[in-house]
Coordinates of N, CA, C and O in Angstrom, one line a residue:
Chain A
M136 N -47.6 -17.9 41.6 CA -47.9 -16.8 42.6 C -48.3 -17.4 44.0 O -47.8 -17.0 45.0
K137 N -49.2 -18.4 43.8 CA -49.7 -19.1 45.0 C -48.6 -19.6 45.9 O -48.6 -19.5 47.1
K138 N -47.5 -20.2 45.3 CA -46.5 -20.8 46.0 C -45.7 -19.7 46.8 O -45.2 -20.0 47.9
F139 N -45.5 -18.5 46.3 CA -44.8 -17.5 47.0 C -45.7 -17.1 48.3 O -45.1 -17.0 49.4
I140 N -46.9 -17.0 48.1 CA -47.8 -16.5 49.2 C -47.8 -17.6 50.2 O -47.8 -17.3 51.4
E141 N -47.9 -18.9 49.8 CA -47.9 -19.9 50.8 C -46.6 -20.0 51.6 O -46.7 -20.4 52.8
G142 N -45.5 -19.5 51.0 CA -44.3 -19.5 51.8 C -44.2 -18.4 52.8 O -43.3 -18.4 53.7
L143 N -45.1 -17.4 52.7 CA -45.0 -16.3 53.6 C -45.8 -16.6 54.9 O -46.9 -17.1 54.8
H144 N -45.2 -16.4 56.0 CA -45.9 -16.7 57.3 C -46.7 -15.6 57.8 O -46.3 -14.4 57.8
K145 N -48.0 -15.9 58.1 CA -48.9 -14.8 58.5 C -48.4 -14.0 59.7 O -48.6 -12.8 59.9
A146 N -47.6 -14.7 60.6 CA -47.1 -14.1 61.8 C -46.1 -13.0 61.5 O -45.8 -12.1 62.4
F147 N -45.5 -13.0 60.3 CA -44.5 -12.0 60.0 C -45.1 -10.9 59.0 O -44.3 -10.2 58.4
E148 N -46.4 -10.9 58.8 CA -46.9 -9.9 57.9 C -46.7 -8.5 58.3 O -46.4 -7.7 57.4
S149 N -46.8 -8.2 59.6 CA -46.7 -6.9 60.0 C -45.3 -6.3 59.9 O -44.3 -7.1 60.2
R150 N -45.2 -5.1 59.6 CA -43.8 -4.4 59.5 C -43.1 -4.5 60.8 O -41.9 -4.7 60.9
V151 N -43.9 -4.3 61.9 CA -43.2 -4.3 63.2 C -42.6 -5.6 63.6 O -41.5 -5.8 64.1
R152 N -43.4 -6.7 63.2 CA -42.9 -8.1 63.5 C -41.7 -8.4 62.6 O -40.7 -9.0 63.1
L153 N -41.7 -7.9 61.4 CA -40.5 -8.1 60.5 C -39.3 -7.4 61.2 O -38.2 -8.0 61.2
G154 N -39.6 -6.2 61.7 CA -38.5 -5.5 62.3 C -38.0 -6.1 63.6 O -36.8 -6.2 63.8
I155 N -38.9 -6.7 64.4 CA -38.5 -7.4 65.6 C -37.6 -8.6 65.3 O -36.5 -8.7 65.8
M156 N -38.1 -9.4 64.3 CA -37.3 -10.6 64.0 C -36.0 -10.2 63.4 O -35.0 -10.9 63.6
S157 N -36.0 -9.2 62.5 CA -34.7 -8.7 61.9 C -33.7 -8.3 63.0 O -32.5 -8.6 62.9
A158 N -34.2 -7.5 64.0 CA -33.4 -7.0 65.0 C -32.8 -8.2 65.9 O -31.6 -8.2 66.2
L159 N -33.7 -9.2 66.1 CA -33.3 -10.3 67.0 C -32.4 -11.3 66.2 O -31.7 -12.1 66.8
A160 N -32.4 -11.2 64.9 CA -31.6 -12.1 64.1 C -30.1 -11.6 64.1 O -29.2 -12.4 64.0
V161 N -29.9 -10.3 64.3 CA -28.6 -9.8 64.3 C -28.1 -9.4 65.7 O -26.9 -9.0 65.9
N162 N -29.0 -9.5 66.7 CA -28.6 -9.3 68.1 C -29.1 -10.5 68.9 O -30.3 -10.8 68.9
D163 N -28.2 -11.2 69.7 CA -28.6 -12.4 70.4 C -29.8 -12.1 71.4 O -30.7 -12.9 71.5
M164 N -29.7 -10.9 72.0 CA -30.7 -10.6 73.0 C -30.9 -9.1 73.0 O -30.0 -8.3 72.8
L165 N -32.2 -8.6 73.1 CA -32.4 -7.2 73.1 C -33.5 -7.0 74.2 O -34.5 -7.7 74.3
D166 N -33.4 -5.9 75.0 CA -34.4 -5.6 75.9 C -35.5 -4.7 75.3 O -35.3 -4.2 74.2
F167 N -36.6 -4.6 76.0 CA -37.8 -3.9 75.5 C -37.4 -2.5 75.0 O -37.8 -2.1 73.8
T168 N -36.6 -1.8 75.8 CA -36.3 -0.4 75.4 C -35.4 -0.3 74.1 O -35.6 0.5 73.3
S169 N -34.5 -1.2 74.0 CA -33.6 -1.2 72.8 C -34.5 -1.5 71.6 O -34.3 -0.9 70.5
L170 N -35.4 -2.5 71.7 CA -36.2 -2.8 70.6 C -37.1 -1.6 70.2 O -37.3 -1.3 69.0
K171 N -37.6 -1.0 71.2 CA -38.4 0.2 71.0 C -37.7 1.3 70.2 O -38.2 1.9 69.3
E172 N -36.4 1.5 70.6 CA -35.6 2.5 69.9 C -35.3 2.0 68.5 O -35.3 2.8 67.6
Y173 N -35.0 0.8 68.4 CA -34.7 0.2 67.0 C -35.8 0.5 66.1 O -35.7 0.8 64.9
L174 N -37.0 0.3 66.6 CA -38.2 0.2 65.6 C -39.0 1.5 65.7 O -39.9 1.7 64.8
D175 N -38.8 2.3 66.7 CA -39.5 3.6 66.8 C -41.1 3.4 66.8 O -41.8 3.9 65.9
V176 N -41.5 2.5 67.7 CA -42.9 2.2 67.9 C -43.3 2.5 69.3 O -42.5 2.7 70.2
T177 N -44.6 2.6 69.5 CA -45.1 2.8 70.9 C -45.0 1.6 71.8 O -44.9 0.5 71.2
D178 N -45.0 1.8 73.1 CA -44.9 0.6 74.0 C -46.0 -0.4 73.7 O -45.7 -1.6 73.6
G179 N -47.2 0.1 73.6 CA -48.4 -0.8 73.4 C -48.3 -1.6 72.1 O -48.5 -2.8 72.1
N180 N -47.9 -1.0 71.1 CA -47.7 -1.6 69.8 C -46.7 -2.7 69.8 O -46.9 -3.8 69.4
L181 N -45.5 -2.3 70.4 CA -44.4 -3.3 70.5 C -44.8 -4.4 71.3 O -44.6 -5.6 71.0
A182 N -45.4 -4.2 72.5 CA -45.8 -5.2 73.4 C -46.7 -6.2 72.8 O -46.6 -7.4 72.9
S183 N -47.7 -5.7 72.0 CA -48.7 -6.6 71.4 C -48.0 -7.5 70.3 O -48.3 -8.7 70.2
H184 N -47.1 -7.0 69.6 CA -46.4 -7.8 68.5 C -45.5 -8.8 69.2 O -45.3 -9.9 68.7
L185 N -44.8 -8.3 70.3 CA -43.9 -9.3 71.0 C -44.7 -10.5 71.5 O -44.3 -11.6 71.4
K186 N -45.8 -10.1 72.1 CA -46.7 -11.2 72.7 C -47.1 -12.2 71.6 O -47.1 -13.4 71.8
A187 N -47.5 -11.7 70.4 CA -47.9 -12.5 69.3 C -46.8 -13.5 68.9 O -47.0 -14.7 68.6
L188 N -45.6 -12.9 68.8 CA -44.4 -13.7 68.3 C -44.1 -14.7 69.4 O -43.6 -15.8 69.1
E189 N -44.2 -14.3 70.7 CA -43.9 -15.3 71.8 C -44.9 -16.4 71.8 O -44.6 -17.6 71.9
K190 N -46.2 -16.1 71.5 CA -47.2 -17.1 71.4 C -47.0 -18.1 70.3 O -47.3 -19.3 70.5
E191 N -46.4 -17.7 69.2 CA -46.0 -18.6 68.1 C -44.8 -19.4 68.5 O -44.5 -20.3 67.7
G192 N -44.1 -19.0 69.6 CA -42.9 -19.8 69.9 C -41.7 -19.3 69.1 O -40.7 -19.9 69.1
F193 N -41.8 -18.1 68.5 CA -40.8 -17.6 67.7 C -39.7 -16.7 68.4 O -38.6 -16.5 68.0
I194 N -40.1 -16.2 69.6 CA -39.2 -15.5 70.4 C -39.3 -16.0 71.9 O -40.4 -16.4 72.3
G195 N -38.2 -15.9 72.6 CA -38.2 -16.2 74.0 C -38.1 -15.0 74.8 O -37.5 -13.9 74.4
V196 N -38.5 -15.0 76.1 CA -38.5 -13.9 76.9 C -37.8 -14.2 78.2 O -38.0 -15.3 78.8
K197 N -36.9 -13.3 78.7 CA -36.2 -13.5 79.9 C -36.4 -12.3 80.8 O -36.0 -11.2 80.4
K198 N -37.0 -12.5 82.0 CA -37.2 -11.4 82.9 C -36.2 -11.4 84.0 O -36.1 -12.4 84.7
T199 N -35.5 -10.3 84.2 CA -34.5 -10.2 85.3 C -34.6 -8.8 85.9 O -35.5 -8.1 85.5
F200 N -33.7 -8.6 86.8 CA -33.6 -7.2 87.4 C -32.3 -6.7 87.1 O -31.2 -7.4 87.3
V201 N -32.2 -5.4 86.7 CA -31.0 -4.7 86.4 C -31.0 -3.5 87.3 O -31.9 -2.7 87.2
E202 N -30.1 -3.5 88.3 CA -30.1 -2.4 89.3 C -31.4 -2.2 89.9 O -32.0 -1.1 90.0
R203 N -32.0 -3.3 90.3 CA -33.3 -3.4 91.0 C -34.5 -3.0 90.2 O -35.6 -3.0 90.6
K204 N -34.2 -2.7 88.9 CA -35.3 -2.4 88.0 C -35.6 -3.7 87.1 O -34.7 -4.3 86.7
P205 N -36.9 -3.9 86.9 CA -37.2 -5.1 86.0 C -36.7 -4.9 84.6 O -36.8 -3.8 84.1
N206 N -36.1 -5.9 84.0 CA -35.6 -5.8 82.7 C -36.1 -7.1 81.9 O -35.9 -8.2 82.3
T207 N -36.7 -6.8 80.8 CA -37.2 -8.0 80.0 C -36.4 -8.0 78.7 O -36.3 -7.1 77.9
R208 N -35.8 -9.2 78.5 CA -35.0 -9.3 77.3 C -35.6 -10.4 76.4 O -36.1 -11.4 76.8
Y209 N -35.5 -10.1 75.1 CA -36.1 -11.0 74.1 C -35.0 -11.6 73.2 O -34.0 -11.0 72.9
S210 N -35.2 -12.8 72.8 CA -34.3 -13.5 71.9 C -35.1 -14.3 70.9 O -36.2 -14.7 71.1
M211 N -34.5 -14.7 69.8 CA -35.1 -15.5 68.8 C -35.0 -17.0 69.1 O -33.9 -17.4 69.5
T212 N -36.0 -17.7 69.0 CA -35.9 -19.2 69.3 C -35.4 -19.9 68.0 O -35.4 -19.3 66.9
R213 N -35.0 -21.1 68.1 CA -34.6 -21.9 67.0 C -35.7 -22.0 66.0 O -35.5 -21.8 64.8
V214 N -36.9 -22.3 66.5 CA -38.1 -22.4 65.6 C -38.3 -21.1 64.9 O -38.7 -21.0 63.7
G215 N -38.2 -20.0 65.7 CA -38.4 -18.6 65.1 C -37.4 -18.4 64.0 O -37.7 -17.8 62.9
K216 N -36.1 -18.8 64.2 CA -35.1 -18.5 63.2 C -35.4 -19.3 61.9 O -35.3 -18.7 60.8
T217 N -35.8 -20.5 62.1 CA -36.1 -21.3 60.9 C -37.3 -20.7 60.1 O -37.3 -20.6 58.9
A218 N -38.3 -20.3 60.9 CA -39.5 -19.8 60.2 C -39.2 -18.5 59.6 O -39.7 -18.2 58.5
F219 N -38.4 -17.6 60.2 CA -38.1 -16.3 59.7 C -37.3 -16.5 58.4 O -37.5 -15.7 57.4
E220 N -36.3 -17.4 58.5 CA -35.5 -17.6 57.3 C -36.3 -18.1 56.1 O -36.1 -17.6 55.0
A221 N -37.3 -18.9 56.4 CA -38.2 -19.4 55.3 C -39.0 -18.3 54.7 O -39.2 -18.2 53.5
H222 N -39.5 -17.4 55.7 CA -40.3 -16.2 55.2 C -39.4 -15.3 54.3 O -39.9 -14.9 53.3
L223 N -38.2 -15.1 54.7 CA -37.3 -14.2 53.9 C -37.0 -14.8 52.6 O -37.0 -14.1 51.5
E224 N -36.9 -16.1 52.5 CA -36.7 -16.8 51.3 C -37.9 -16.7 50.3 O -37.7 -16.5 49.1
A225 N -39.1 -16.8 50.9 CA -40.3 -16.6 50.1 C -40.4 -15.2 49.6 O -40.8 -15.0 48.4
L226 N -40.0 -14.2 50.4 CA -40.0 -12.8 50.0 C -39.0 -12.6 48.8 O -39.3 -12.0 47.9
E227 N -37.9 -13.2 49.0 CA -36.9 -13.1 48.0 C -37.4 -13.7 46.6 O -37.1 -13.1 45.6
A228 N -38.0 -14.8 46.7 CA -38.5 -15.5 45.5 C -39.6 -14.6 44.9 O -39.6 -14.4 43.6
L229 N -40.4 -14.0 45.7 CA -41.4 -13.1 45.2 C -40.8 -11.9 44.5 O -41.2 -11.5 43.4
I230 N -39.8 -11.3 45.1 CA -39.1 -10.2 44.5 C -38.4 -10.6 43.2 O -38.5 -9.9 42.2
R231 N -37.8 -11.7 43.2 CA -37.1 -12.2 42.0 C -38.1 -12.4 40.8 O -37.8 -12.1 39.7
S232 N -39.3 -12.8 41.2 CA -40.4 -13.1 40.2 C -40.8 -11.8 39.5 O -41.5 -11.8 38.5
Q233 N -40.5 -10.7 40.1 CA -40.9 -9.4 39.6 C -39.9 -8.7 38.7 O -40.0 -7.6 38.2
K234 N -38.7 -9.4 38.5 CA -37.6 -8.8 37.8 C -37.4 -9.3 36.3 O -37.9 -10.4 36.0
Chain B
M54 N -32.5 -0.3 61.4 CA -33.7 -1.1 61.3 C -35.0 -0.2 61.0 O -35.7 -0.6 60.1
K55 N -35.0 0.9 61.7 CA -36.1 1.8 61.5 C -36.3 2.2 60.1 O -37.5 2.3 59.6
K56 N -35.2 2.4 59.4 CA -35.3 2.9 58.0 C -35.9 1.8 57.1 O -36.6 2.1 56.1
F57 N -35.7 0.6 57.4 CA -36.3 -0.5 56.5 C -37.8 -0.5 56.8 O -38.6 -0.6 55.8
I58 N -38.1 -0.4 58.0 CA -39.6 -0.5 58.4 C -40.3 0.7 57.8 O -41.4 0.6 57.3
E59 N -39.7 1.9 57.8 CA -40.4 3.1 57.3 C -40.6 2.9 55.8 O -41.5 3.5 55.2
G60 N -39.7 2.2 55.1 CA -39.8 2.0 53.7 C -40.9 1.0 53.3 O -41.3 1.0 52.1
L61 N -41.4 0.2 54.3 CA -42.5 -0.7 54.0 C -43.8 -0.1 54.1 O -44.1 0.6 55.0
H62 N -44.6 -0.3 53.1 CA -46.0 0.4 53.0 C -47.0 -0.5 53.8 O -47.1 -1.7 53.4
K63 N -47.7 0.1 54.7 CA -48.7 -0.7 55.4 C -49.7 -1.4 54.5 O -50.2 -2.5 54.9
A64 N -50.0 -0.7 53.4 CA -51.1 -1.3 52.5 C -50.6 -2.6 51.9 O -51.4 -3.4 51.4
F65 N -49.3 -2.9 51.9 CA -48.8 -4.1 51.3 C -48.4 -5.2 52.3 O -47.8 -6.2 52.0
E66 N -48.8 -5.0 53.6 CA -48.3 -5.9 54.6 C -48.9 -7.3 54.4 O -48.3 -8.3 54.7
S67 N -50.2 -7.3 54.0 CA -50.8 -8.6 53.9 C -50.3 -9.5 52.7 O -50.0 -8.9 51.7
R68 N -50.2 -10.8 53.0 CA -49.7 -11.7 51.9 C -50.6 -11.6 50.7 O -50.1 -11.6 49.6
V69 N -51.9 -11.5 50.9 CA -52.8 -11.5 49.8 C -52.6 -10.2 48.9 O -52.6 -10.3 47.7
R70 N -52.4 -9.1 49.6 CA -52.1 -7.8 48.8 C -50.8 -7.9 48.1 O -50.7 -7.4 47.0
L71 N -49.8 -8.5 48.7 CA -48.5 -8.7 48.1 C -48.7 -9.5 46.8 O -48.2 -9.2 45.7
G72 N -49.6 -10.5 46.9 CA -49.9 -11.4 45.8 C -50.6 -10.7 44.7 O -50.3 -10.9 43.5
I73 N -51.6 -9.9 45.1 CA -52.4 -9.2 44.1 C -51.5 -8.2 43.3 O -51.5 -8.2 42.1
M74 N -50.6 -7.5 44.0 CA -49.8 -6.5 43.4 C -48.7 -7.2 42.5 O -48.4 -6.8 41.4
S75 N -48.2 -8.4 43.0 CA -47.2 -9.1 42.2 C -47.9 -9.6 40.9 O -47.3 -9.6 39.8
A76 N -49.1 -10.1 41.0 CA -49.8 -10.7 39.9 C -50.1 -9.6 38.8 O -50.0 -9.7 37.6
L77 N -50.5 -8.4 39.4 CA -50.8 -7.3 38.4 C -49.6 -6.6 37.9 O -49.6 -5.8 36.9
A78 N -48.4 -6.9 38.5 CA -47.2 -6.3 38.0 C -46.7 -7.1 36.8 O -46.1 -6.5 35.9
V79 N -47.1 -8.3 36.7 CA -46.7 -9.1 35.5 C -47.8 -9.4 34.5 O -47.6 -10.0 33.5
N80 N -49.0 -8.9 34.9 CA -50.1 -9.0 33.9 C -50.8 -7.7 33.9 O -51.2 -7.1 34.9
D81 N -51.0 -7.2 32.6 CA -51.5 -5.8 32.5 C -52.9 -5.7 33.2 O -53.2 -4.7 33.8
M82 N -53.7 -6.7 33.0 CA -55.1 -6.8 33.5 C -55.4 -8.2 33.9 O -55.1 -9.1 33.2
L83 N -56.1 -8.3 35.0 CA -56.6 -9.6 35.4 C -58.0 -9.5 36.0 O -58.3 -8.5 36.7
D84 N -58.9 -10.4 35.6 CA -60.2 -10.4 36.2 C -60.3 -11.1 37.6 O -59.3 -11.7 38.0
F85 N -61.4 -10.9 38.2 CA -61.5 -11.4 39.6 C -61.2 -12.9 39.7 O -60.5 -13.3 40.6
T86 N -61.8 -13.6 38.7 CA -61.6 -15.1 38.8 C -60.2 -15.5 38.6 O -59.7 -16.4 39.3
S87 N -59.5 -14.8 37.7 CA -58.1 -15.2 37.5 C -57.2 -14.9 38.7 O -56.4 -15.7 39.1
L88 N -57.5 -13.7 39.3 CA -56.8 -13.3 40.5 C -57.1 -14.4 41.6 O -56.1 -14.8 42.4
K89 N -58.3 -14.8 41.7 CA -58.7 -15.8 42.7 C -57.9 -17.1 42.5 O -57.5 -17.7 43.5
E90 N -57.8 -17.5 41.3 CA -57.1 -18.7 41.0 C -55.6 -18.6 41.3 O -54.9 -19.4 41.8
Y91 N -55.1 -17.4 40.9 CA -53.7 -17.1 41.1 C -53.3 -17.3 42.6 O -52.3 -17.8 43.0
L92 N -54.2 -16.7 43.4 CA -53.9 -16.6 44.8 C -54.5 -17.6 45.8 O -54.1 -17.8 46.9
D93 N -55.5 -18.3 45.2 CA -56.1 -19.4 46.0 C -56.7 -18.8 47.3 O -56.4 -19.3 48.4
V94 N -57.5 -17.8 47.2 CA -58.2 -17.2 48.3 C -59.7 -17.2 48.1 O -60.2 -17.5 47.0
T95 N -60.4 -16.9 49.2 CA -61.9 -16.9 49.0 C -62.3 -15.6 48.4 O -61.6 -14.6 48.4
D96 N -63.6 -15.6 47.8 CA -64.1 -14.4 47.2 C -64.1 -13.2 48.2 O -63.7 -12.1 47.8
G97 N -64.6 -13.4 49.4 CA -64.7 -12.3 50.3 C -63.3 -11.8 50.7 O -63.2 -10.5 50.8
N98 N -62.4 -12.6 50.9 CA -61.0 -12.2 51.3 C -60.4 -11.4 50.1 O -59.9 -10.3 50.4
L99 N -60.5 -11.9 48.9 CA -59.9 -11.2 47.8 C -60.6 -9.9 47.6 O -60.0 -8.9 47.4
A100 N -61.9 -9.9 47.7 CA -62.7 -8.6 47.4 C -62.3 -7.6 48.4 O -62.1 -6.4 48.1
S101 N -62.1 -7.9 49.7 CA -61.8 -6.9 50.7 C -60.4 -6.3 50.5 O -60.2 -5.1 50.6
H102 N -59.5 -7.2 50.1 CA -58.1 -6.7 49.8 C -58.1 -5.8 48.5 O -57.4 -4.8 48.5
L103 N -58.8 -6.2 47.5 CA -58.9 -5.4 46.3 C -59.5 -4.1 46.6 O -59.0 -3.0 46.1
K104 N -60.5 -4.0 47.4 CA -61.1 -2.8 47.8 C -60.1 -1.9 48.5 O -60.1 -0.7 48.2
A105 N -59.4 -2.4 49.4 CA -58.4 -1.6 50.1 C -57.3 -1.1 49.2 O -57.0 0.1 49.3
L106 N -56.9 -1.9 48.2 CA -55.9 -1.4 47.3 C -56.4 -0.3 46.4 O -55.8 0.6 46.0
E107 N -57.7 -0.5 46.0 CA -58.4 0.5 45.1 C -58.5 1.8 45.9 O -58.3 2.9 45.3
K108 N -58.9 1.7 47.1 CA -59.0 2.9 48.0 C -57.7 3.7 48.1 O -57.7 4.9 48.2
E109 N -56.6 3.0 48.1 CA -55.3 3.6 48.2 C -54.9 4.2 46.8 O -53.9 4.9 46.7
G110 N -55.7 3.9 45.8 CA -55.3 4.4 44.4 C -54.3 3.5 43.8 O -53.7 3.9 42.8
F111 N -54.0 2.3 44.3 CA -52.9 1.5 43.8 C -53.4 0.5 42.7 O -52.6 0.0 41.9
I112 N -54.7 0.3 42.6 CA -55.2 -0.5 41.5 C -56.4 0.2 40.9 O -57.1 0.9 41.6
G113 N -56.6 -0.1 39.6 CA -57.8 0.5 38.9 C -58.8 -0.7 38.6 O -58.4 -1.8 38.5
V114 N -60.0 -0.3 38.5 CA -61.1 -1.4 38.3 C -61.8 -1.0 37.0 O -62.2 0.2 36.8
K115 N -62.1 -2.0 36.2 CA -62.8 -1.8 34.9 C -64.0 -2.8 34.9 O -63.7 -4.0 34.8
K116 N -65.2 -2.3 34.9 CA -66.3 -3.3 34.8 C -66.9 -3.3 33.4 O -67.3 -2.3 32.9
T117 N -67.0 -4.5 32.9 CA -67.6 -4.7 31.5 C -68.5 -5.9 31.6 O -68.7 -6.5 32.6
F118 N -69.0 -6.2 30.4 CA -69.8 -7.4 30.2 C -69.1 -8.3 29.2 O -68.7 -7.9 28.2
V119 N -68.9 -9.6 29.6 CA -68.4 -10.6 28.7 C -69.4 -11.6 28.5 O -69.8 -12.3 29.4
E120 N -69.9 -11.7 27.2 CA -71.0 -12.7 26.9 C -72.2 -12.5 27.9 O -72.7 -13.4 28.5
R121 N -72.5 -11.2 28.0 CA -73.6 -10.8 28.9 C -73.4 -11.0 30.4 O -74.3 -10.8 31.2
K122 N -72.2 -11.5 30.8 CA -72.0 -11.7 32.2 C -71.1 -10.5 32.6 O -70.1 -10.1 31.9
P123 N -71.3 -10.0 33.8 CA -70.5 -8.9 34.3 C -69.0 -9.4 34.5 O -68.8 -10.6 35.0
N124 N -68.1 -8.6 34.1 CA -66.7 -9.0 34.3 C -65.9 -7.8 34.8 O -66.0 -6.7 34.3
T125 N -65.2 -8.0 35.9 CA -64.5 -7.0 36.6 C -63.0 -7.2 36.4 O -62.5 -8.3 36.8
R126 N -62.3 -6.3 35.8 CA -60.9 -6.5 35.6 C -60.1 -5.4 36.4 O -60.5 -4.3 36.5
Y127 N -58.9 -5.9 36.9 CA -58.1 -5.0 37.7 C -56.8 -4.8 37.0 O -56.2 -5.7 36.4
S128 N -56.2 -3.6 37.3 CA -54.9 -3.3 36.8 C -54.2 -2.4 37.8 O -54.8 -1.8 38.7
M129 N -52.9 -2.4 37.7 CA -52.1 -1.6 38.6 C -52.0 -0.2 38.1 O -51.8 0.0 36.9
T130 N -52.2 0.8 39.0 CA -52.0 2.2 38.6 C -50.6 2.6 38.6 O -49.7 1.9 39.2
R131 N -50.3 3.8 38.0 CA -48.9 4.2 38.0 C -48.4 4.5 39.5 O -47.3 4.1 39.9
V132 N -49.3 5.1 40.3 CA -49.0 5.3 41.7 C -48.8 4.0 42.4 O -47.9 3.8 43.2
G133 N -49.6 3.0 42.1 CA -49.4 1.7 42.7 C -48.1 1.0 42.3 O -47.5 0.4 43.2
K134 N -47.7 1.2 41.1 CA -46.5 0.6 40.6 C -45.3 1.2 41.4 O -44.4 0.5 41.8
T135 N -45.3 2.5 41.5 CA -44.2 3.2 42.2 C -44.2 2.8 43.6 O -43.1 2.5 44.2
A136 N -45.3 2.7 44.3 CA -45.4 2.4 45.7 C -44.9 0.9 45.9 O -44.2 0.6 46.9
F137 N -45.4 0.1 45.0 CA -45.0 -1.4 45.2 C -43.5 -1.6 44.9 O -42.9 -2.3 45.7
E138 N -43.0 -0.9 44.0 CA -41.6 -1.0 43.7 C -40.7 -0.5 44.9 O -39.8 -1.1 45.3
A139 N -41.2 0.6 45.5 CA -40.5 1.1 46.7 C -40.6 0.1 47.9 O -39.6 -0.1 48.6
H140 N -41.8 -0.6 48.0 CA -42.0 -1.6 49.0 C -41.0 -2.8 48.8 O -40.4 -3.2 49.8
L141 N -40.9 -3.2 47.6 CA -40.0 -4.4 47.3 C -38.6 -4.0 47.5 O -37.8 -4.8 48.0
E142 N -38.2 -2.7 47.2 CA -36.9 -2.3 47.5 C -36.6 -2.3 49.0 O -35.5 -2.7 49.4
A143 N -37.5 -1.9 49.8 CA -37.4 -1.8 51.2 C -37.2 -3.3 51.8 O -36.4 -3.6 52.7
L144 N -38.0 -4.2 51.2 CA -37.9 -5.6 51.6 C -36.6 -6.2 51.2 O -35.9 -6.9 52.0
E145 N -36.1 -5.8 50.1 CA -34.8 -6.3 49.6 C -33.7 -5.8 50.6 O -32.8 -6.5 50.9
A146 N -33.8 -4.5 51.0 CA -32.8 -3.9 51.9 C -32.8 -4.7 53.2 O -31.8 -5.0 53.8
L147 N -34.0 -5.0 53.7 CA -34.2 -5.7 54.9 C -33.6 -7.1 54.8 O -32.8 -7.6 55.7
I148 N -33.8 -7.8 53.7 CA -33.2 -9.1 53.5 C -31.7 -9.0 53.4 O -31.0 -9.8 54.0
R149 N -31.2 -8.0 52.7 CA -29.8 -7.9 52.6 C -29.1 -7.7 54.0 O -28.0 -8.1 54.2
S150 N -29.8 -6.9 54.8 CA -29.3 -6.6 56.2 C -29.2 -7.9 57.0 O -28.5 -7.9 58.1
Q151 N -29.8 -8.9 56.6 CA -29.8 -10.2 57.4 C -28.7 -11.1 56.9 O -28.6 -12.2 57.4
K152 N -27.9 -10.7 55.9 CA -26.9 -11.7 55.3 C -25.5 -11.4 55.7 O -25.2 -10.3 56.1

């Protein structure tokens, strides 16, 4: 049991962070609004989880202007991809252990 | 994406709680010490997560004496089993969506 838990990364414990990483795994880049719609969370909630993932180095942020409006786009880093895949593998092992 | 997240139960977000529920899914009853060894966590950490799961009605607690020493044993409730299985199914769906 311990080995499953050790494989799970604390940074991905939250549902919202699992959702962010999943969304960024299948989309090269997503802006704040798209992520918000994907996950149906509040601005503050999404922003705080994005910040945490950015701090871990798991996502990258690109700020530009689209039609003179600021636009912030997020993408998964290589480190993030590796860590997220390892997390999903640990979850899979845990699920398998239950069957 | 939203549907995967909605299927995940907030009570099971923590690695330790996932571990507790997984351990109790494959063992009818476990005492505090066994759970602690299973999960390799501190007393305080384990106790607080057990309390949270008990409060949700997901685990039951039985206090007895073994050789005059207090012994607290935990088991999964029917409600807990149903909720945990739904959580694992949502995790599985999320993992599948990544492949």
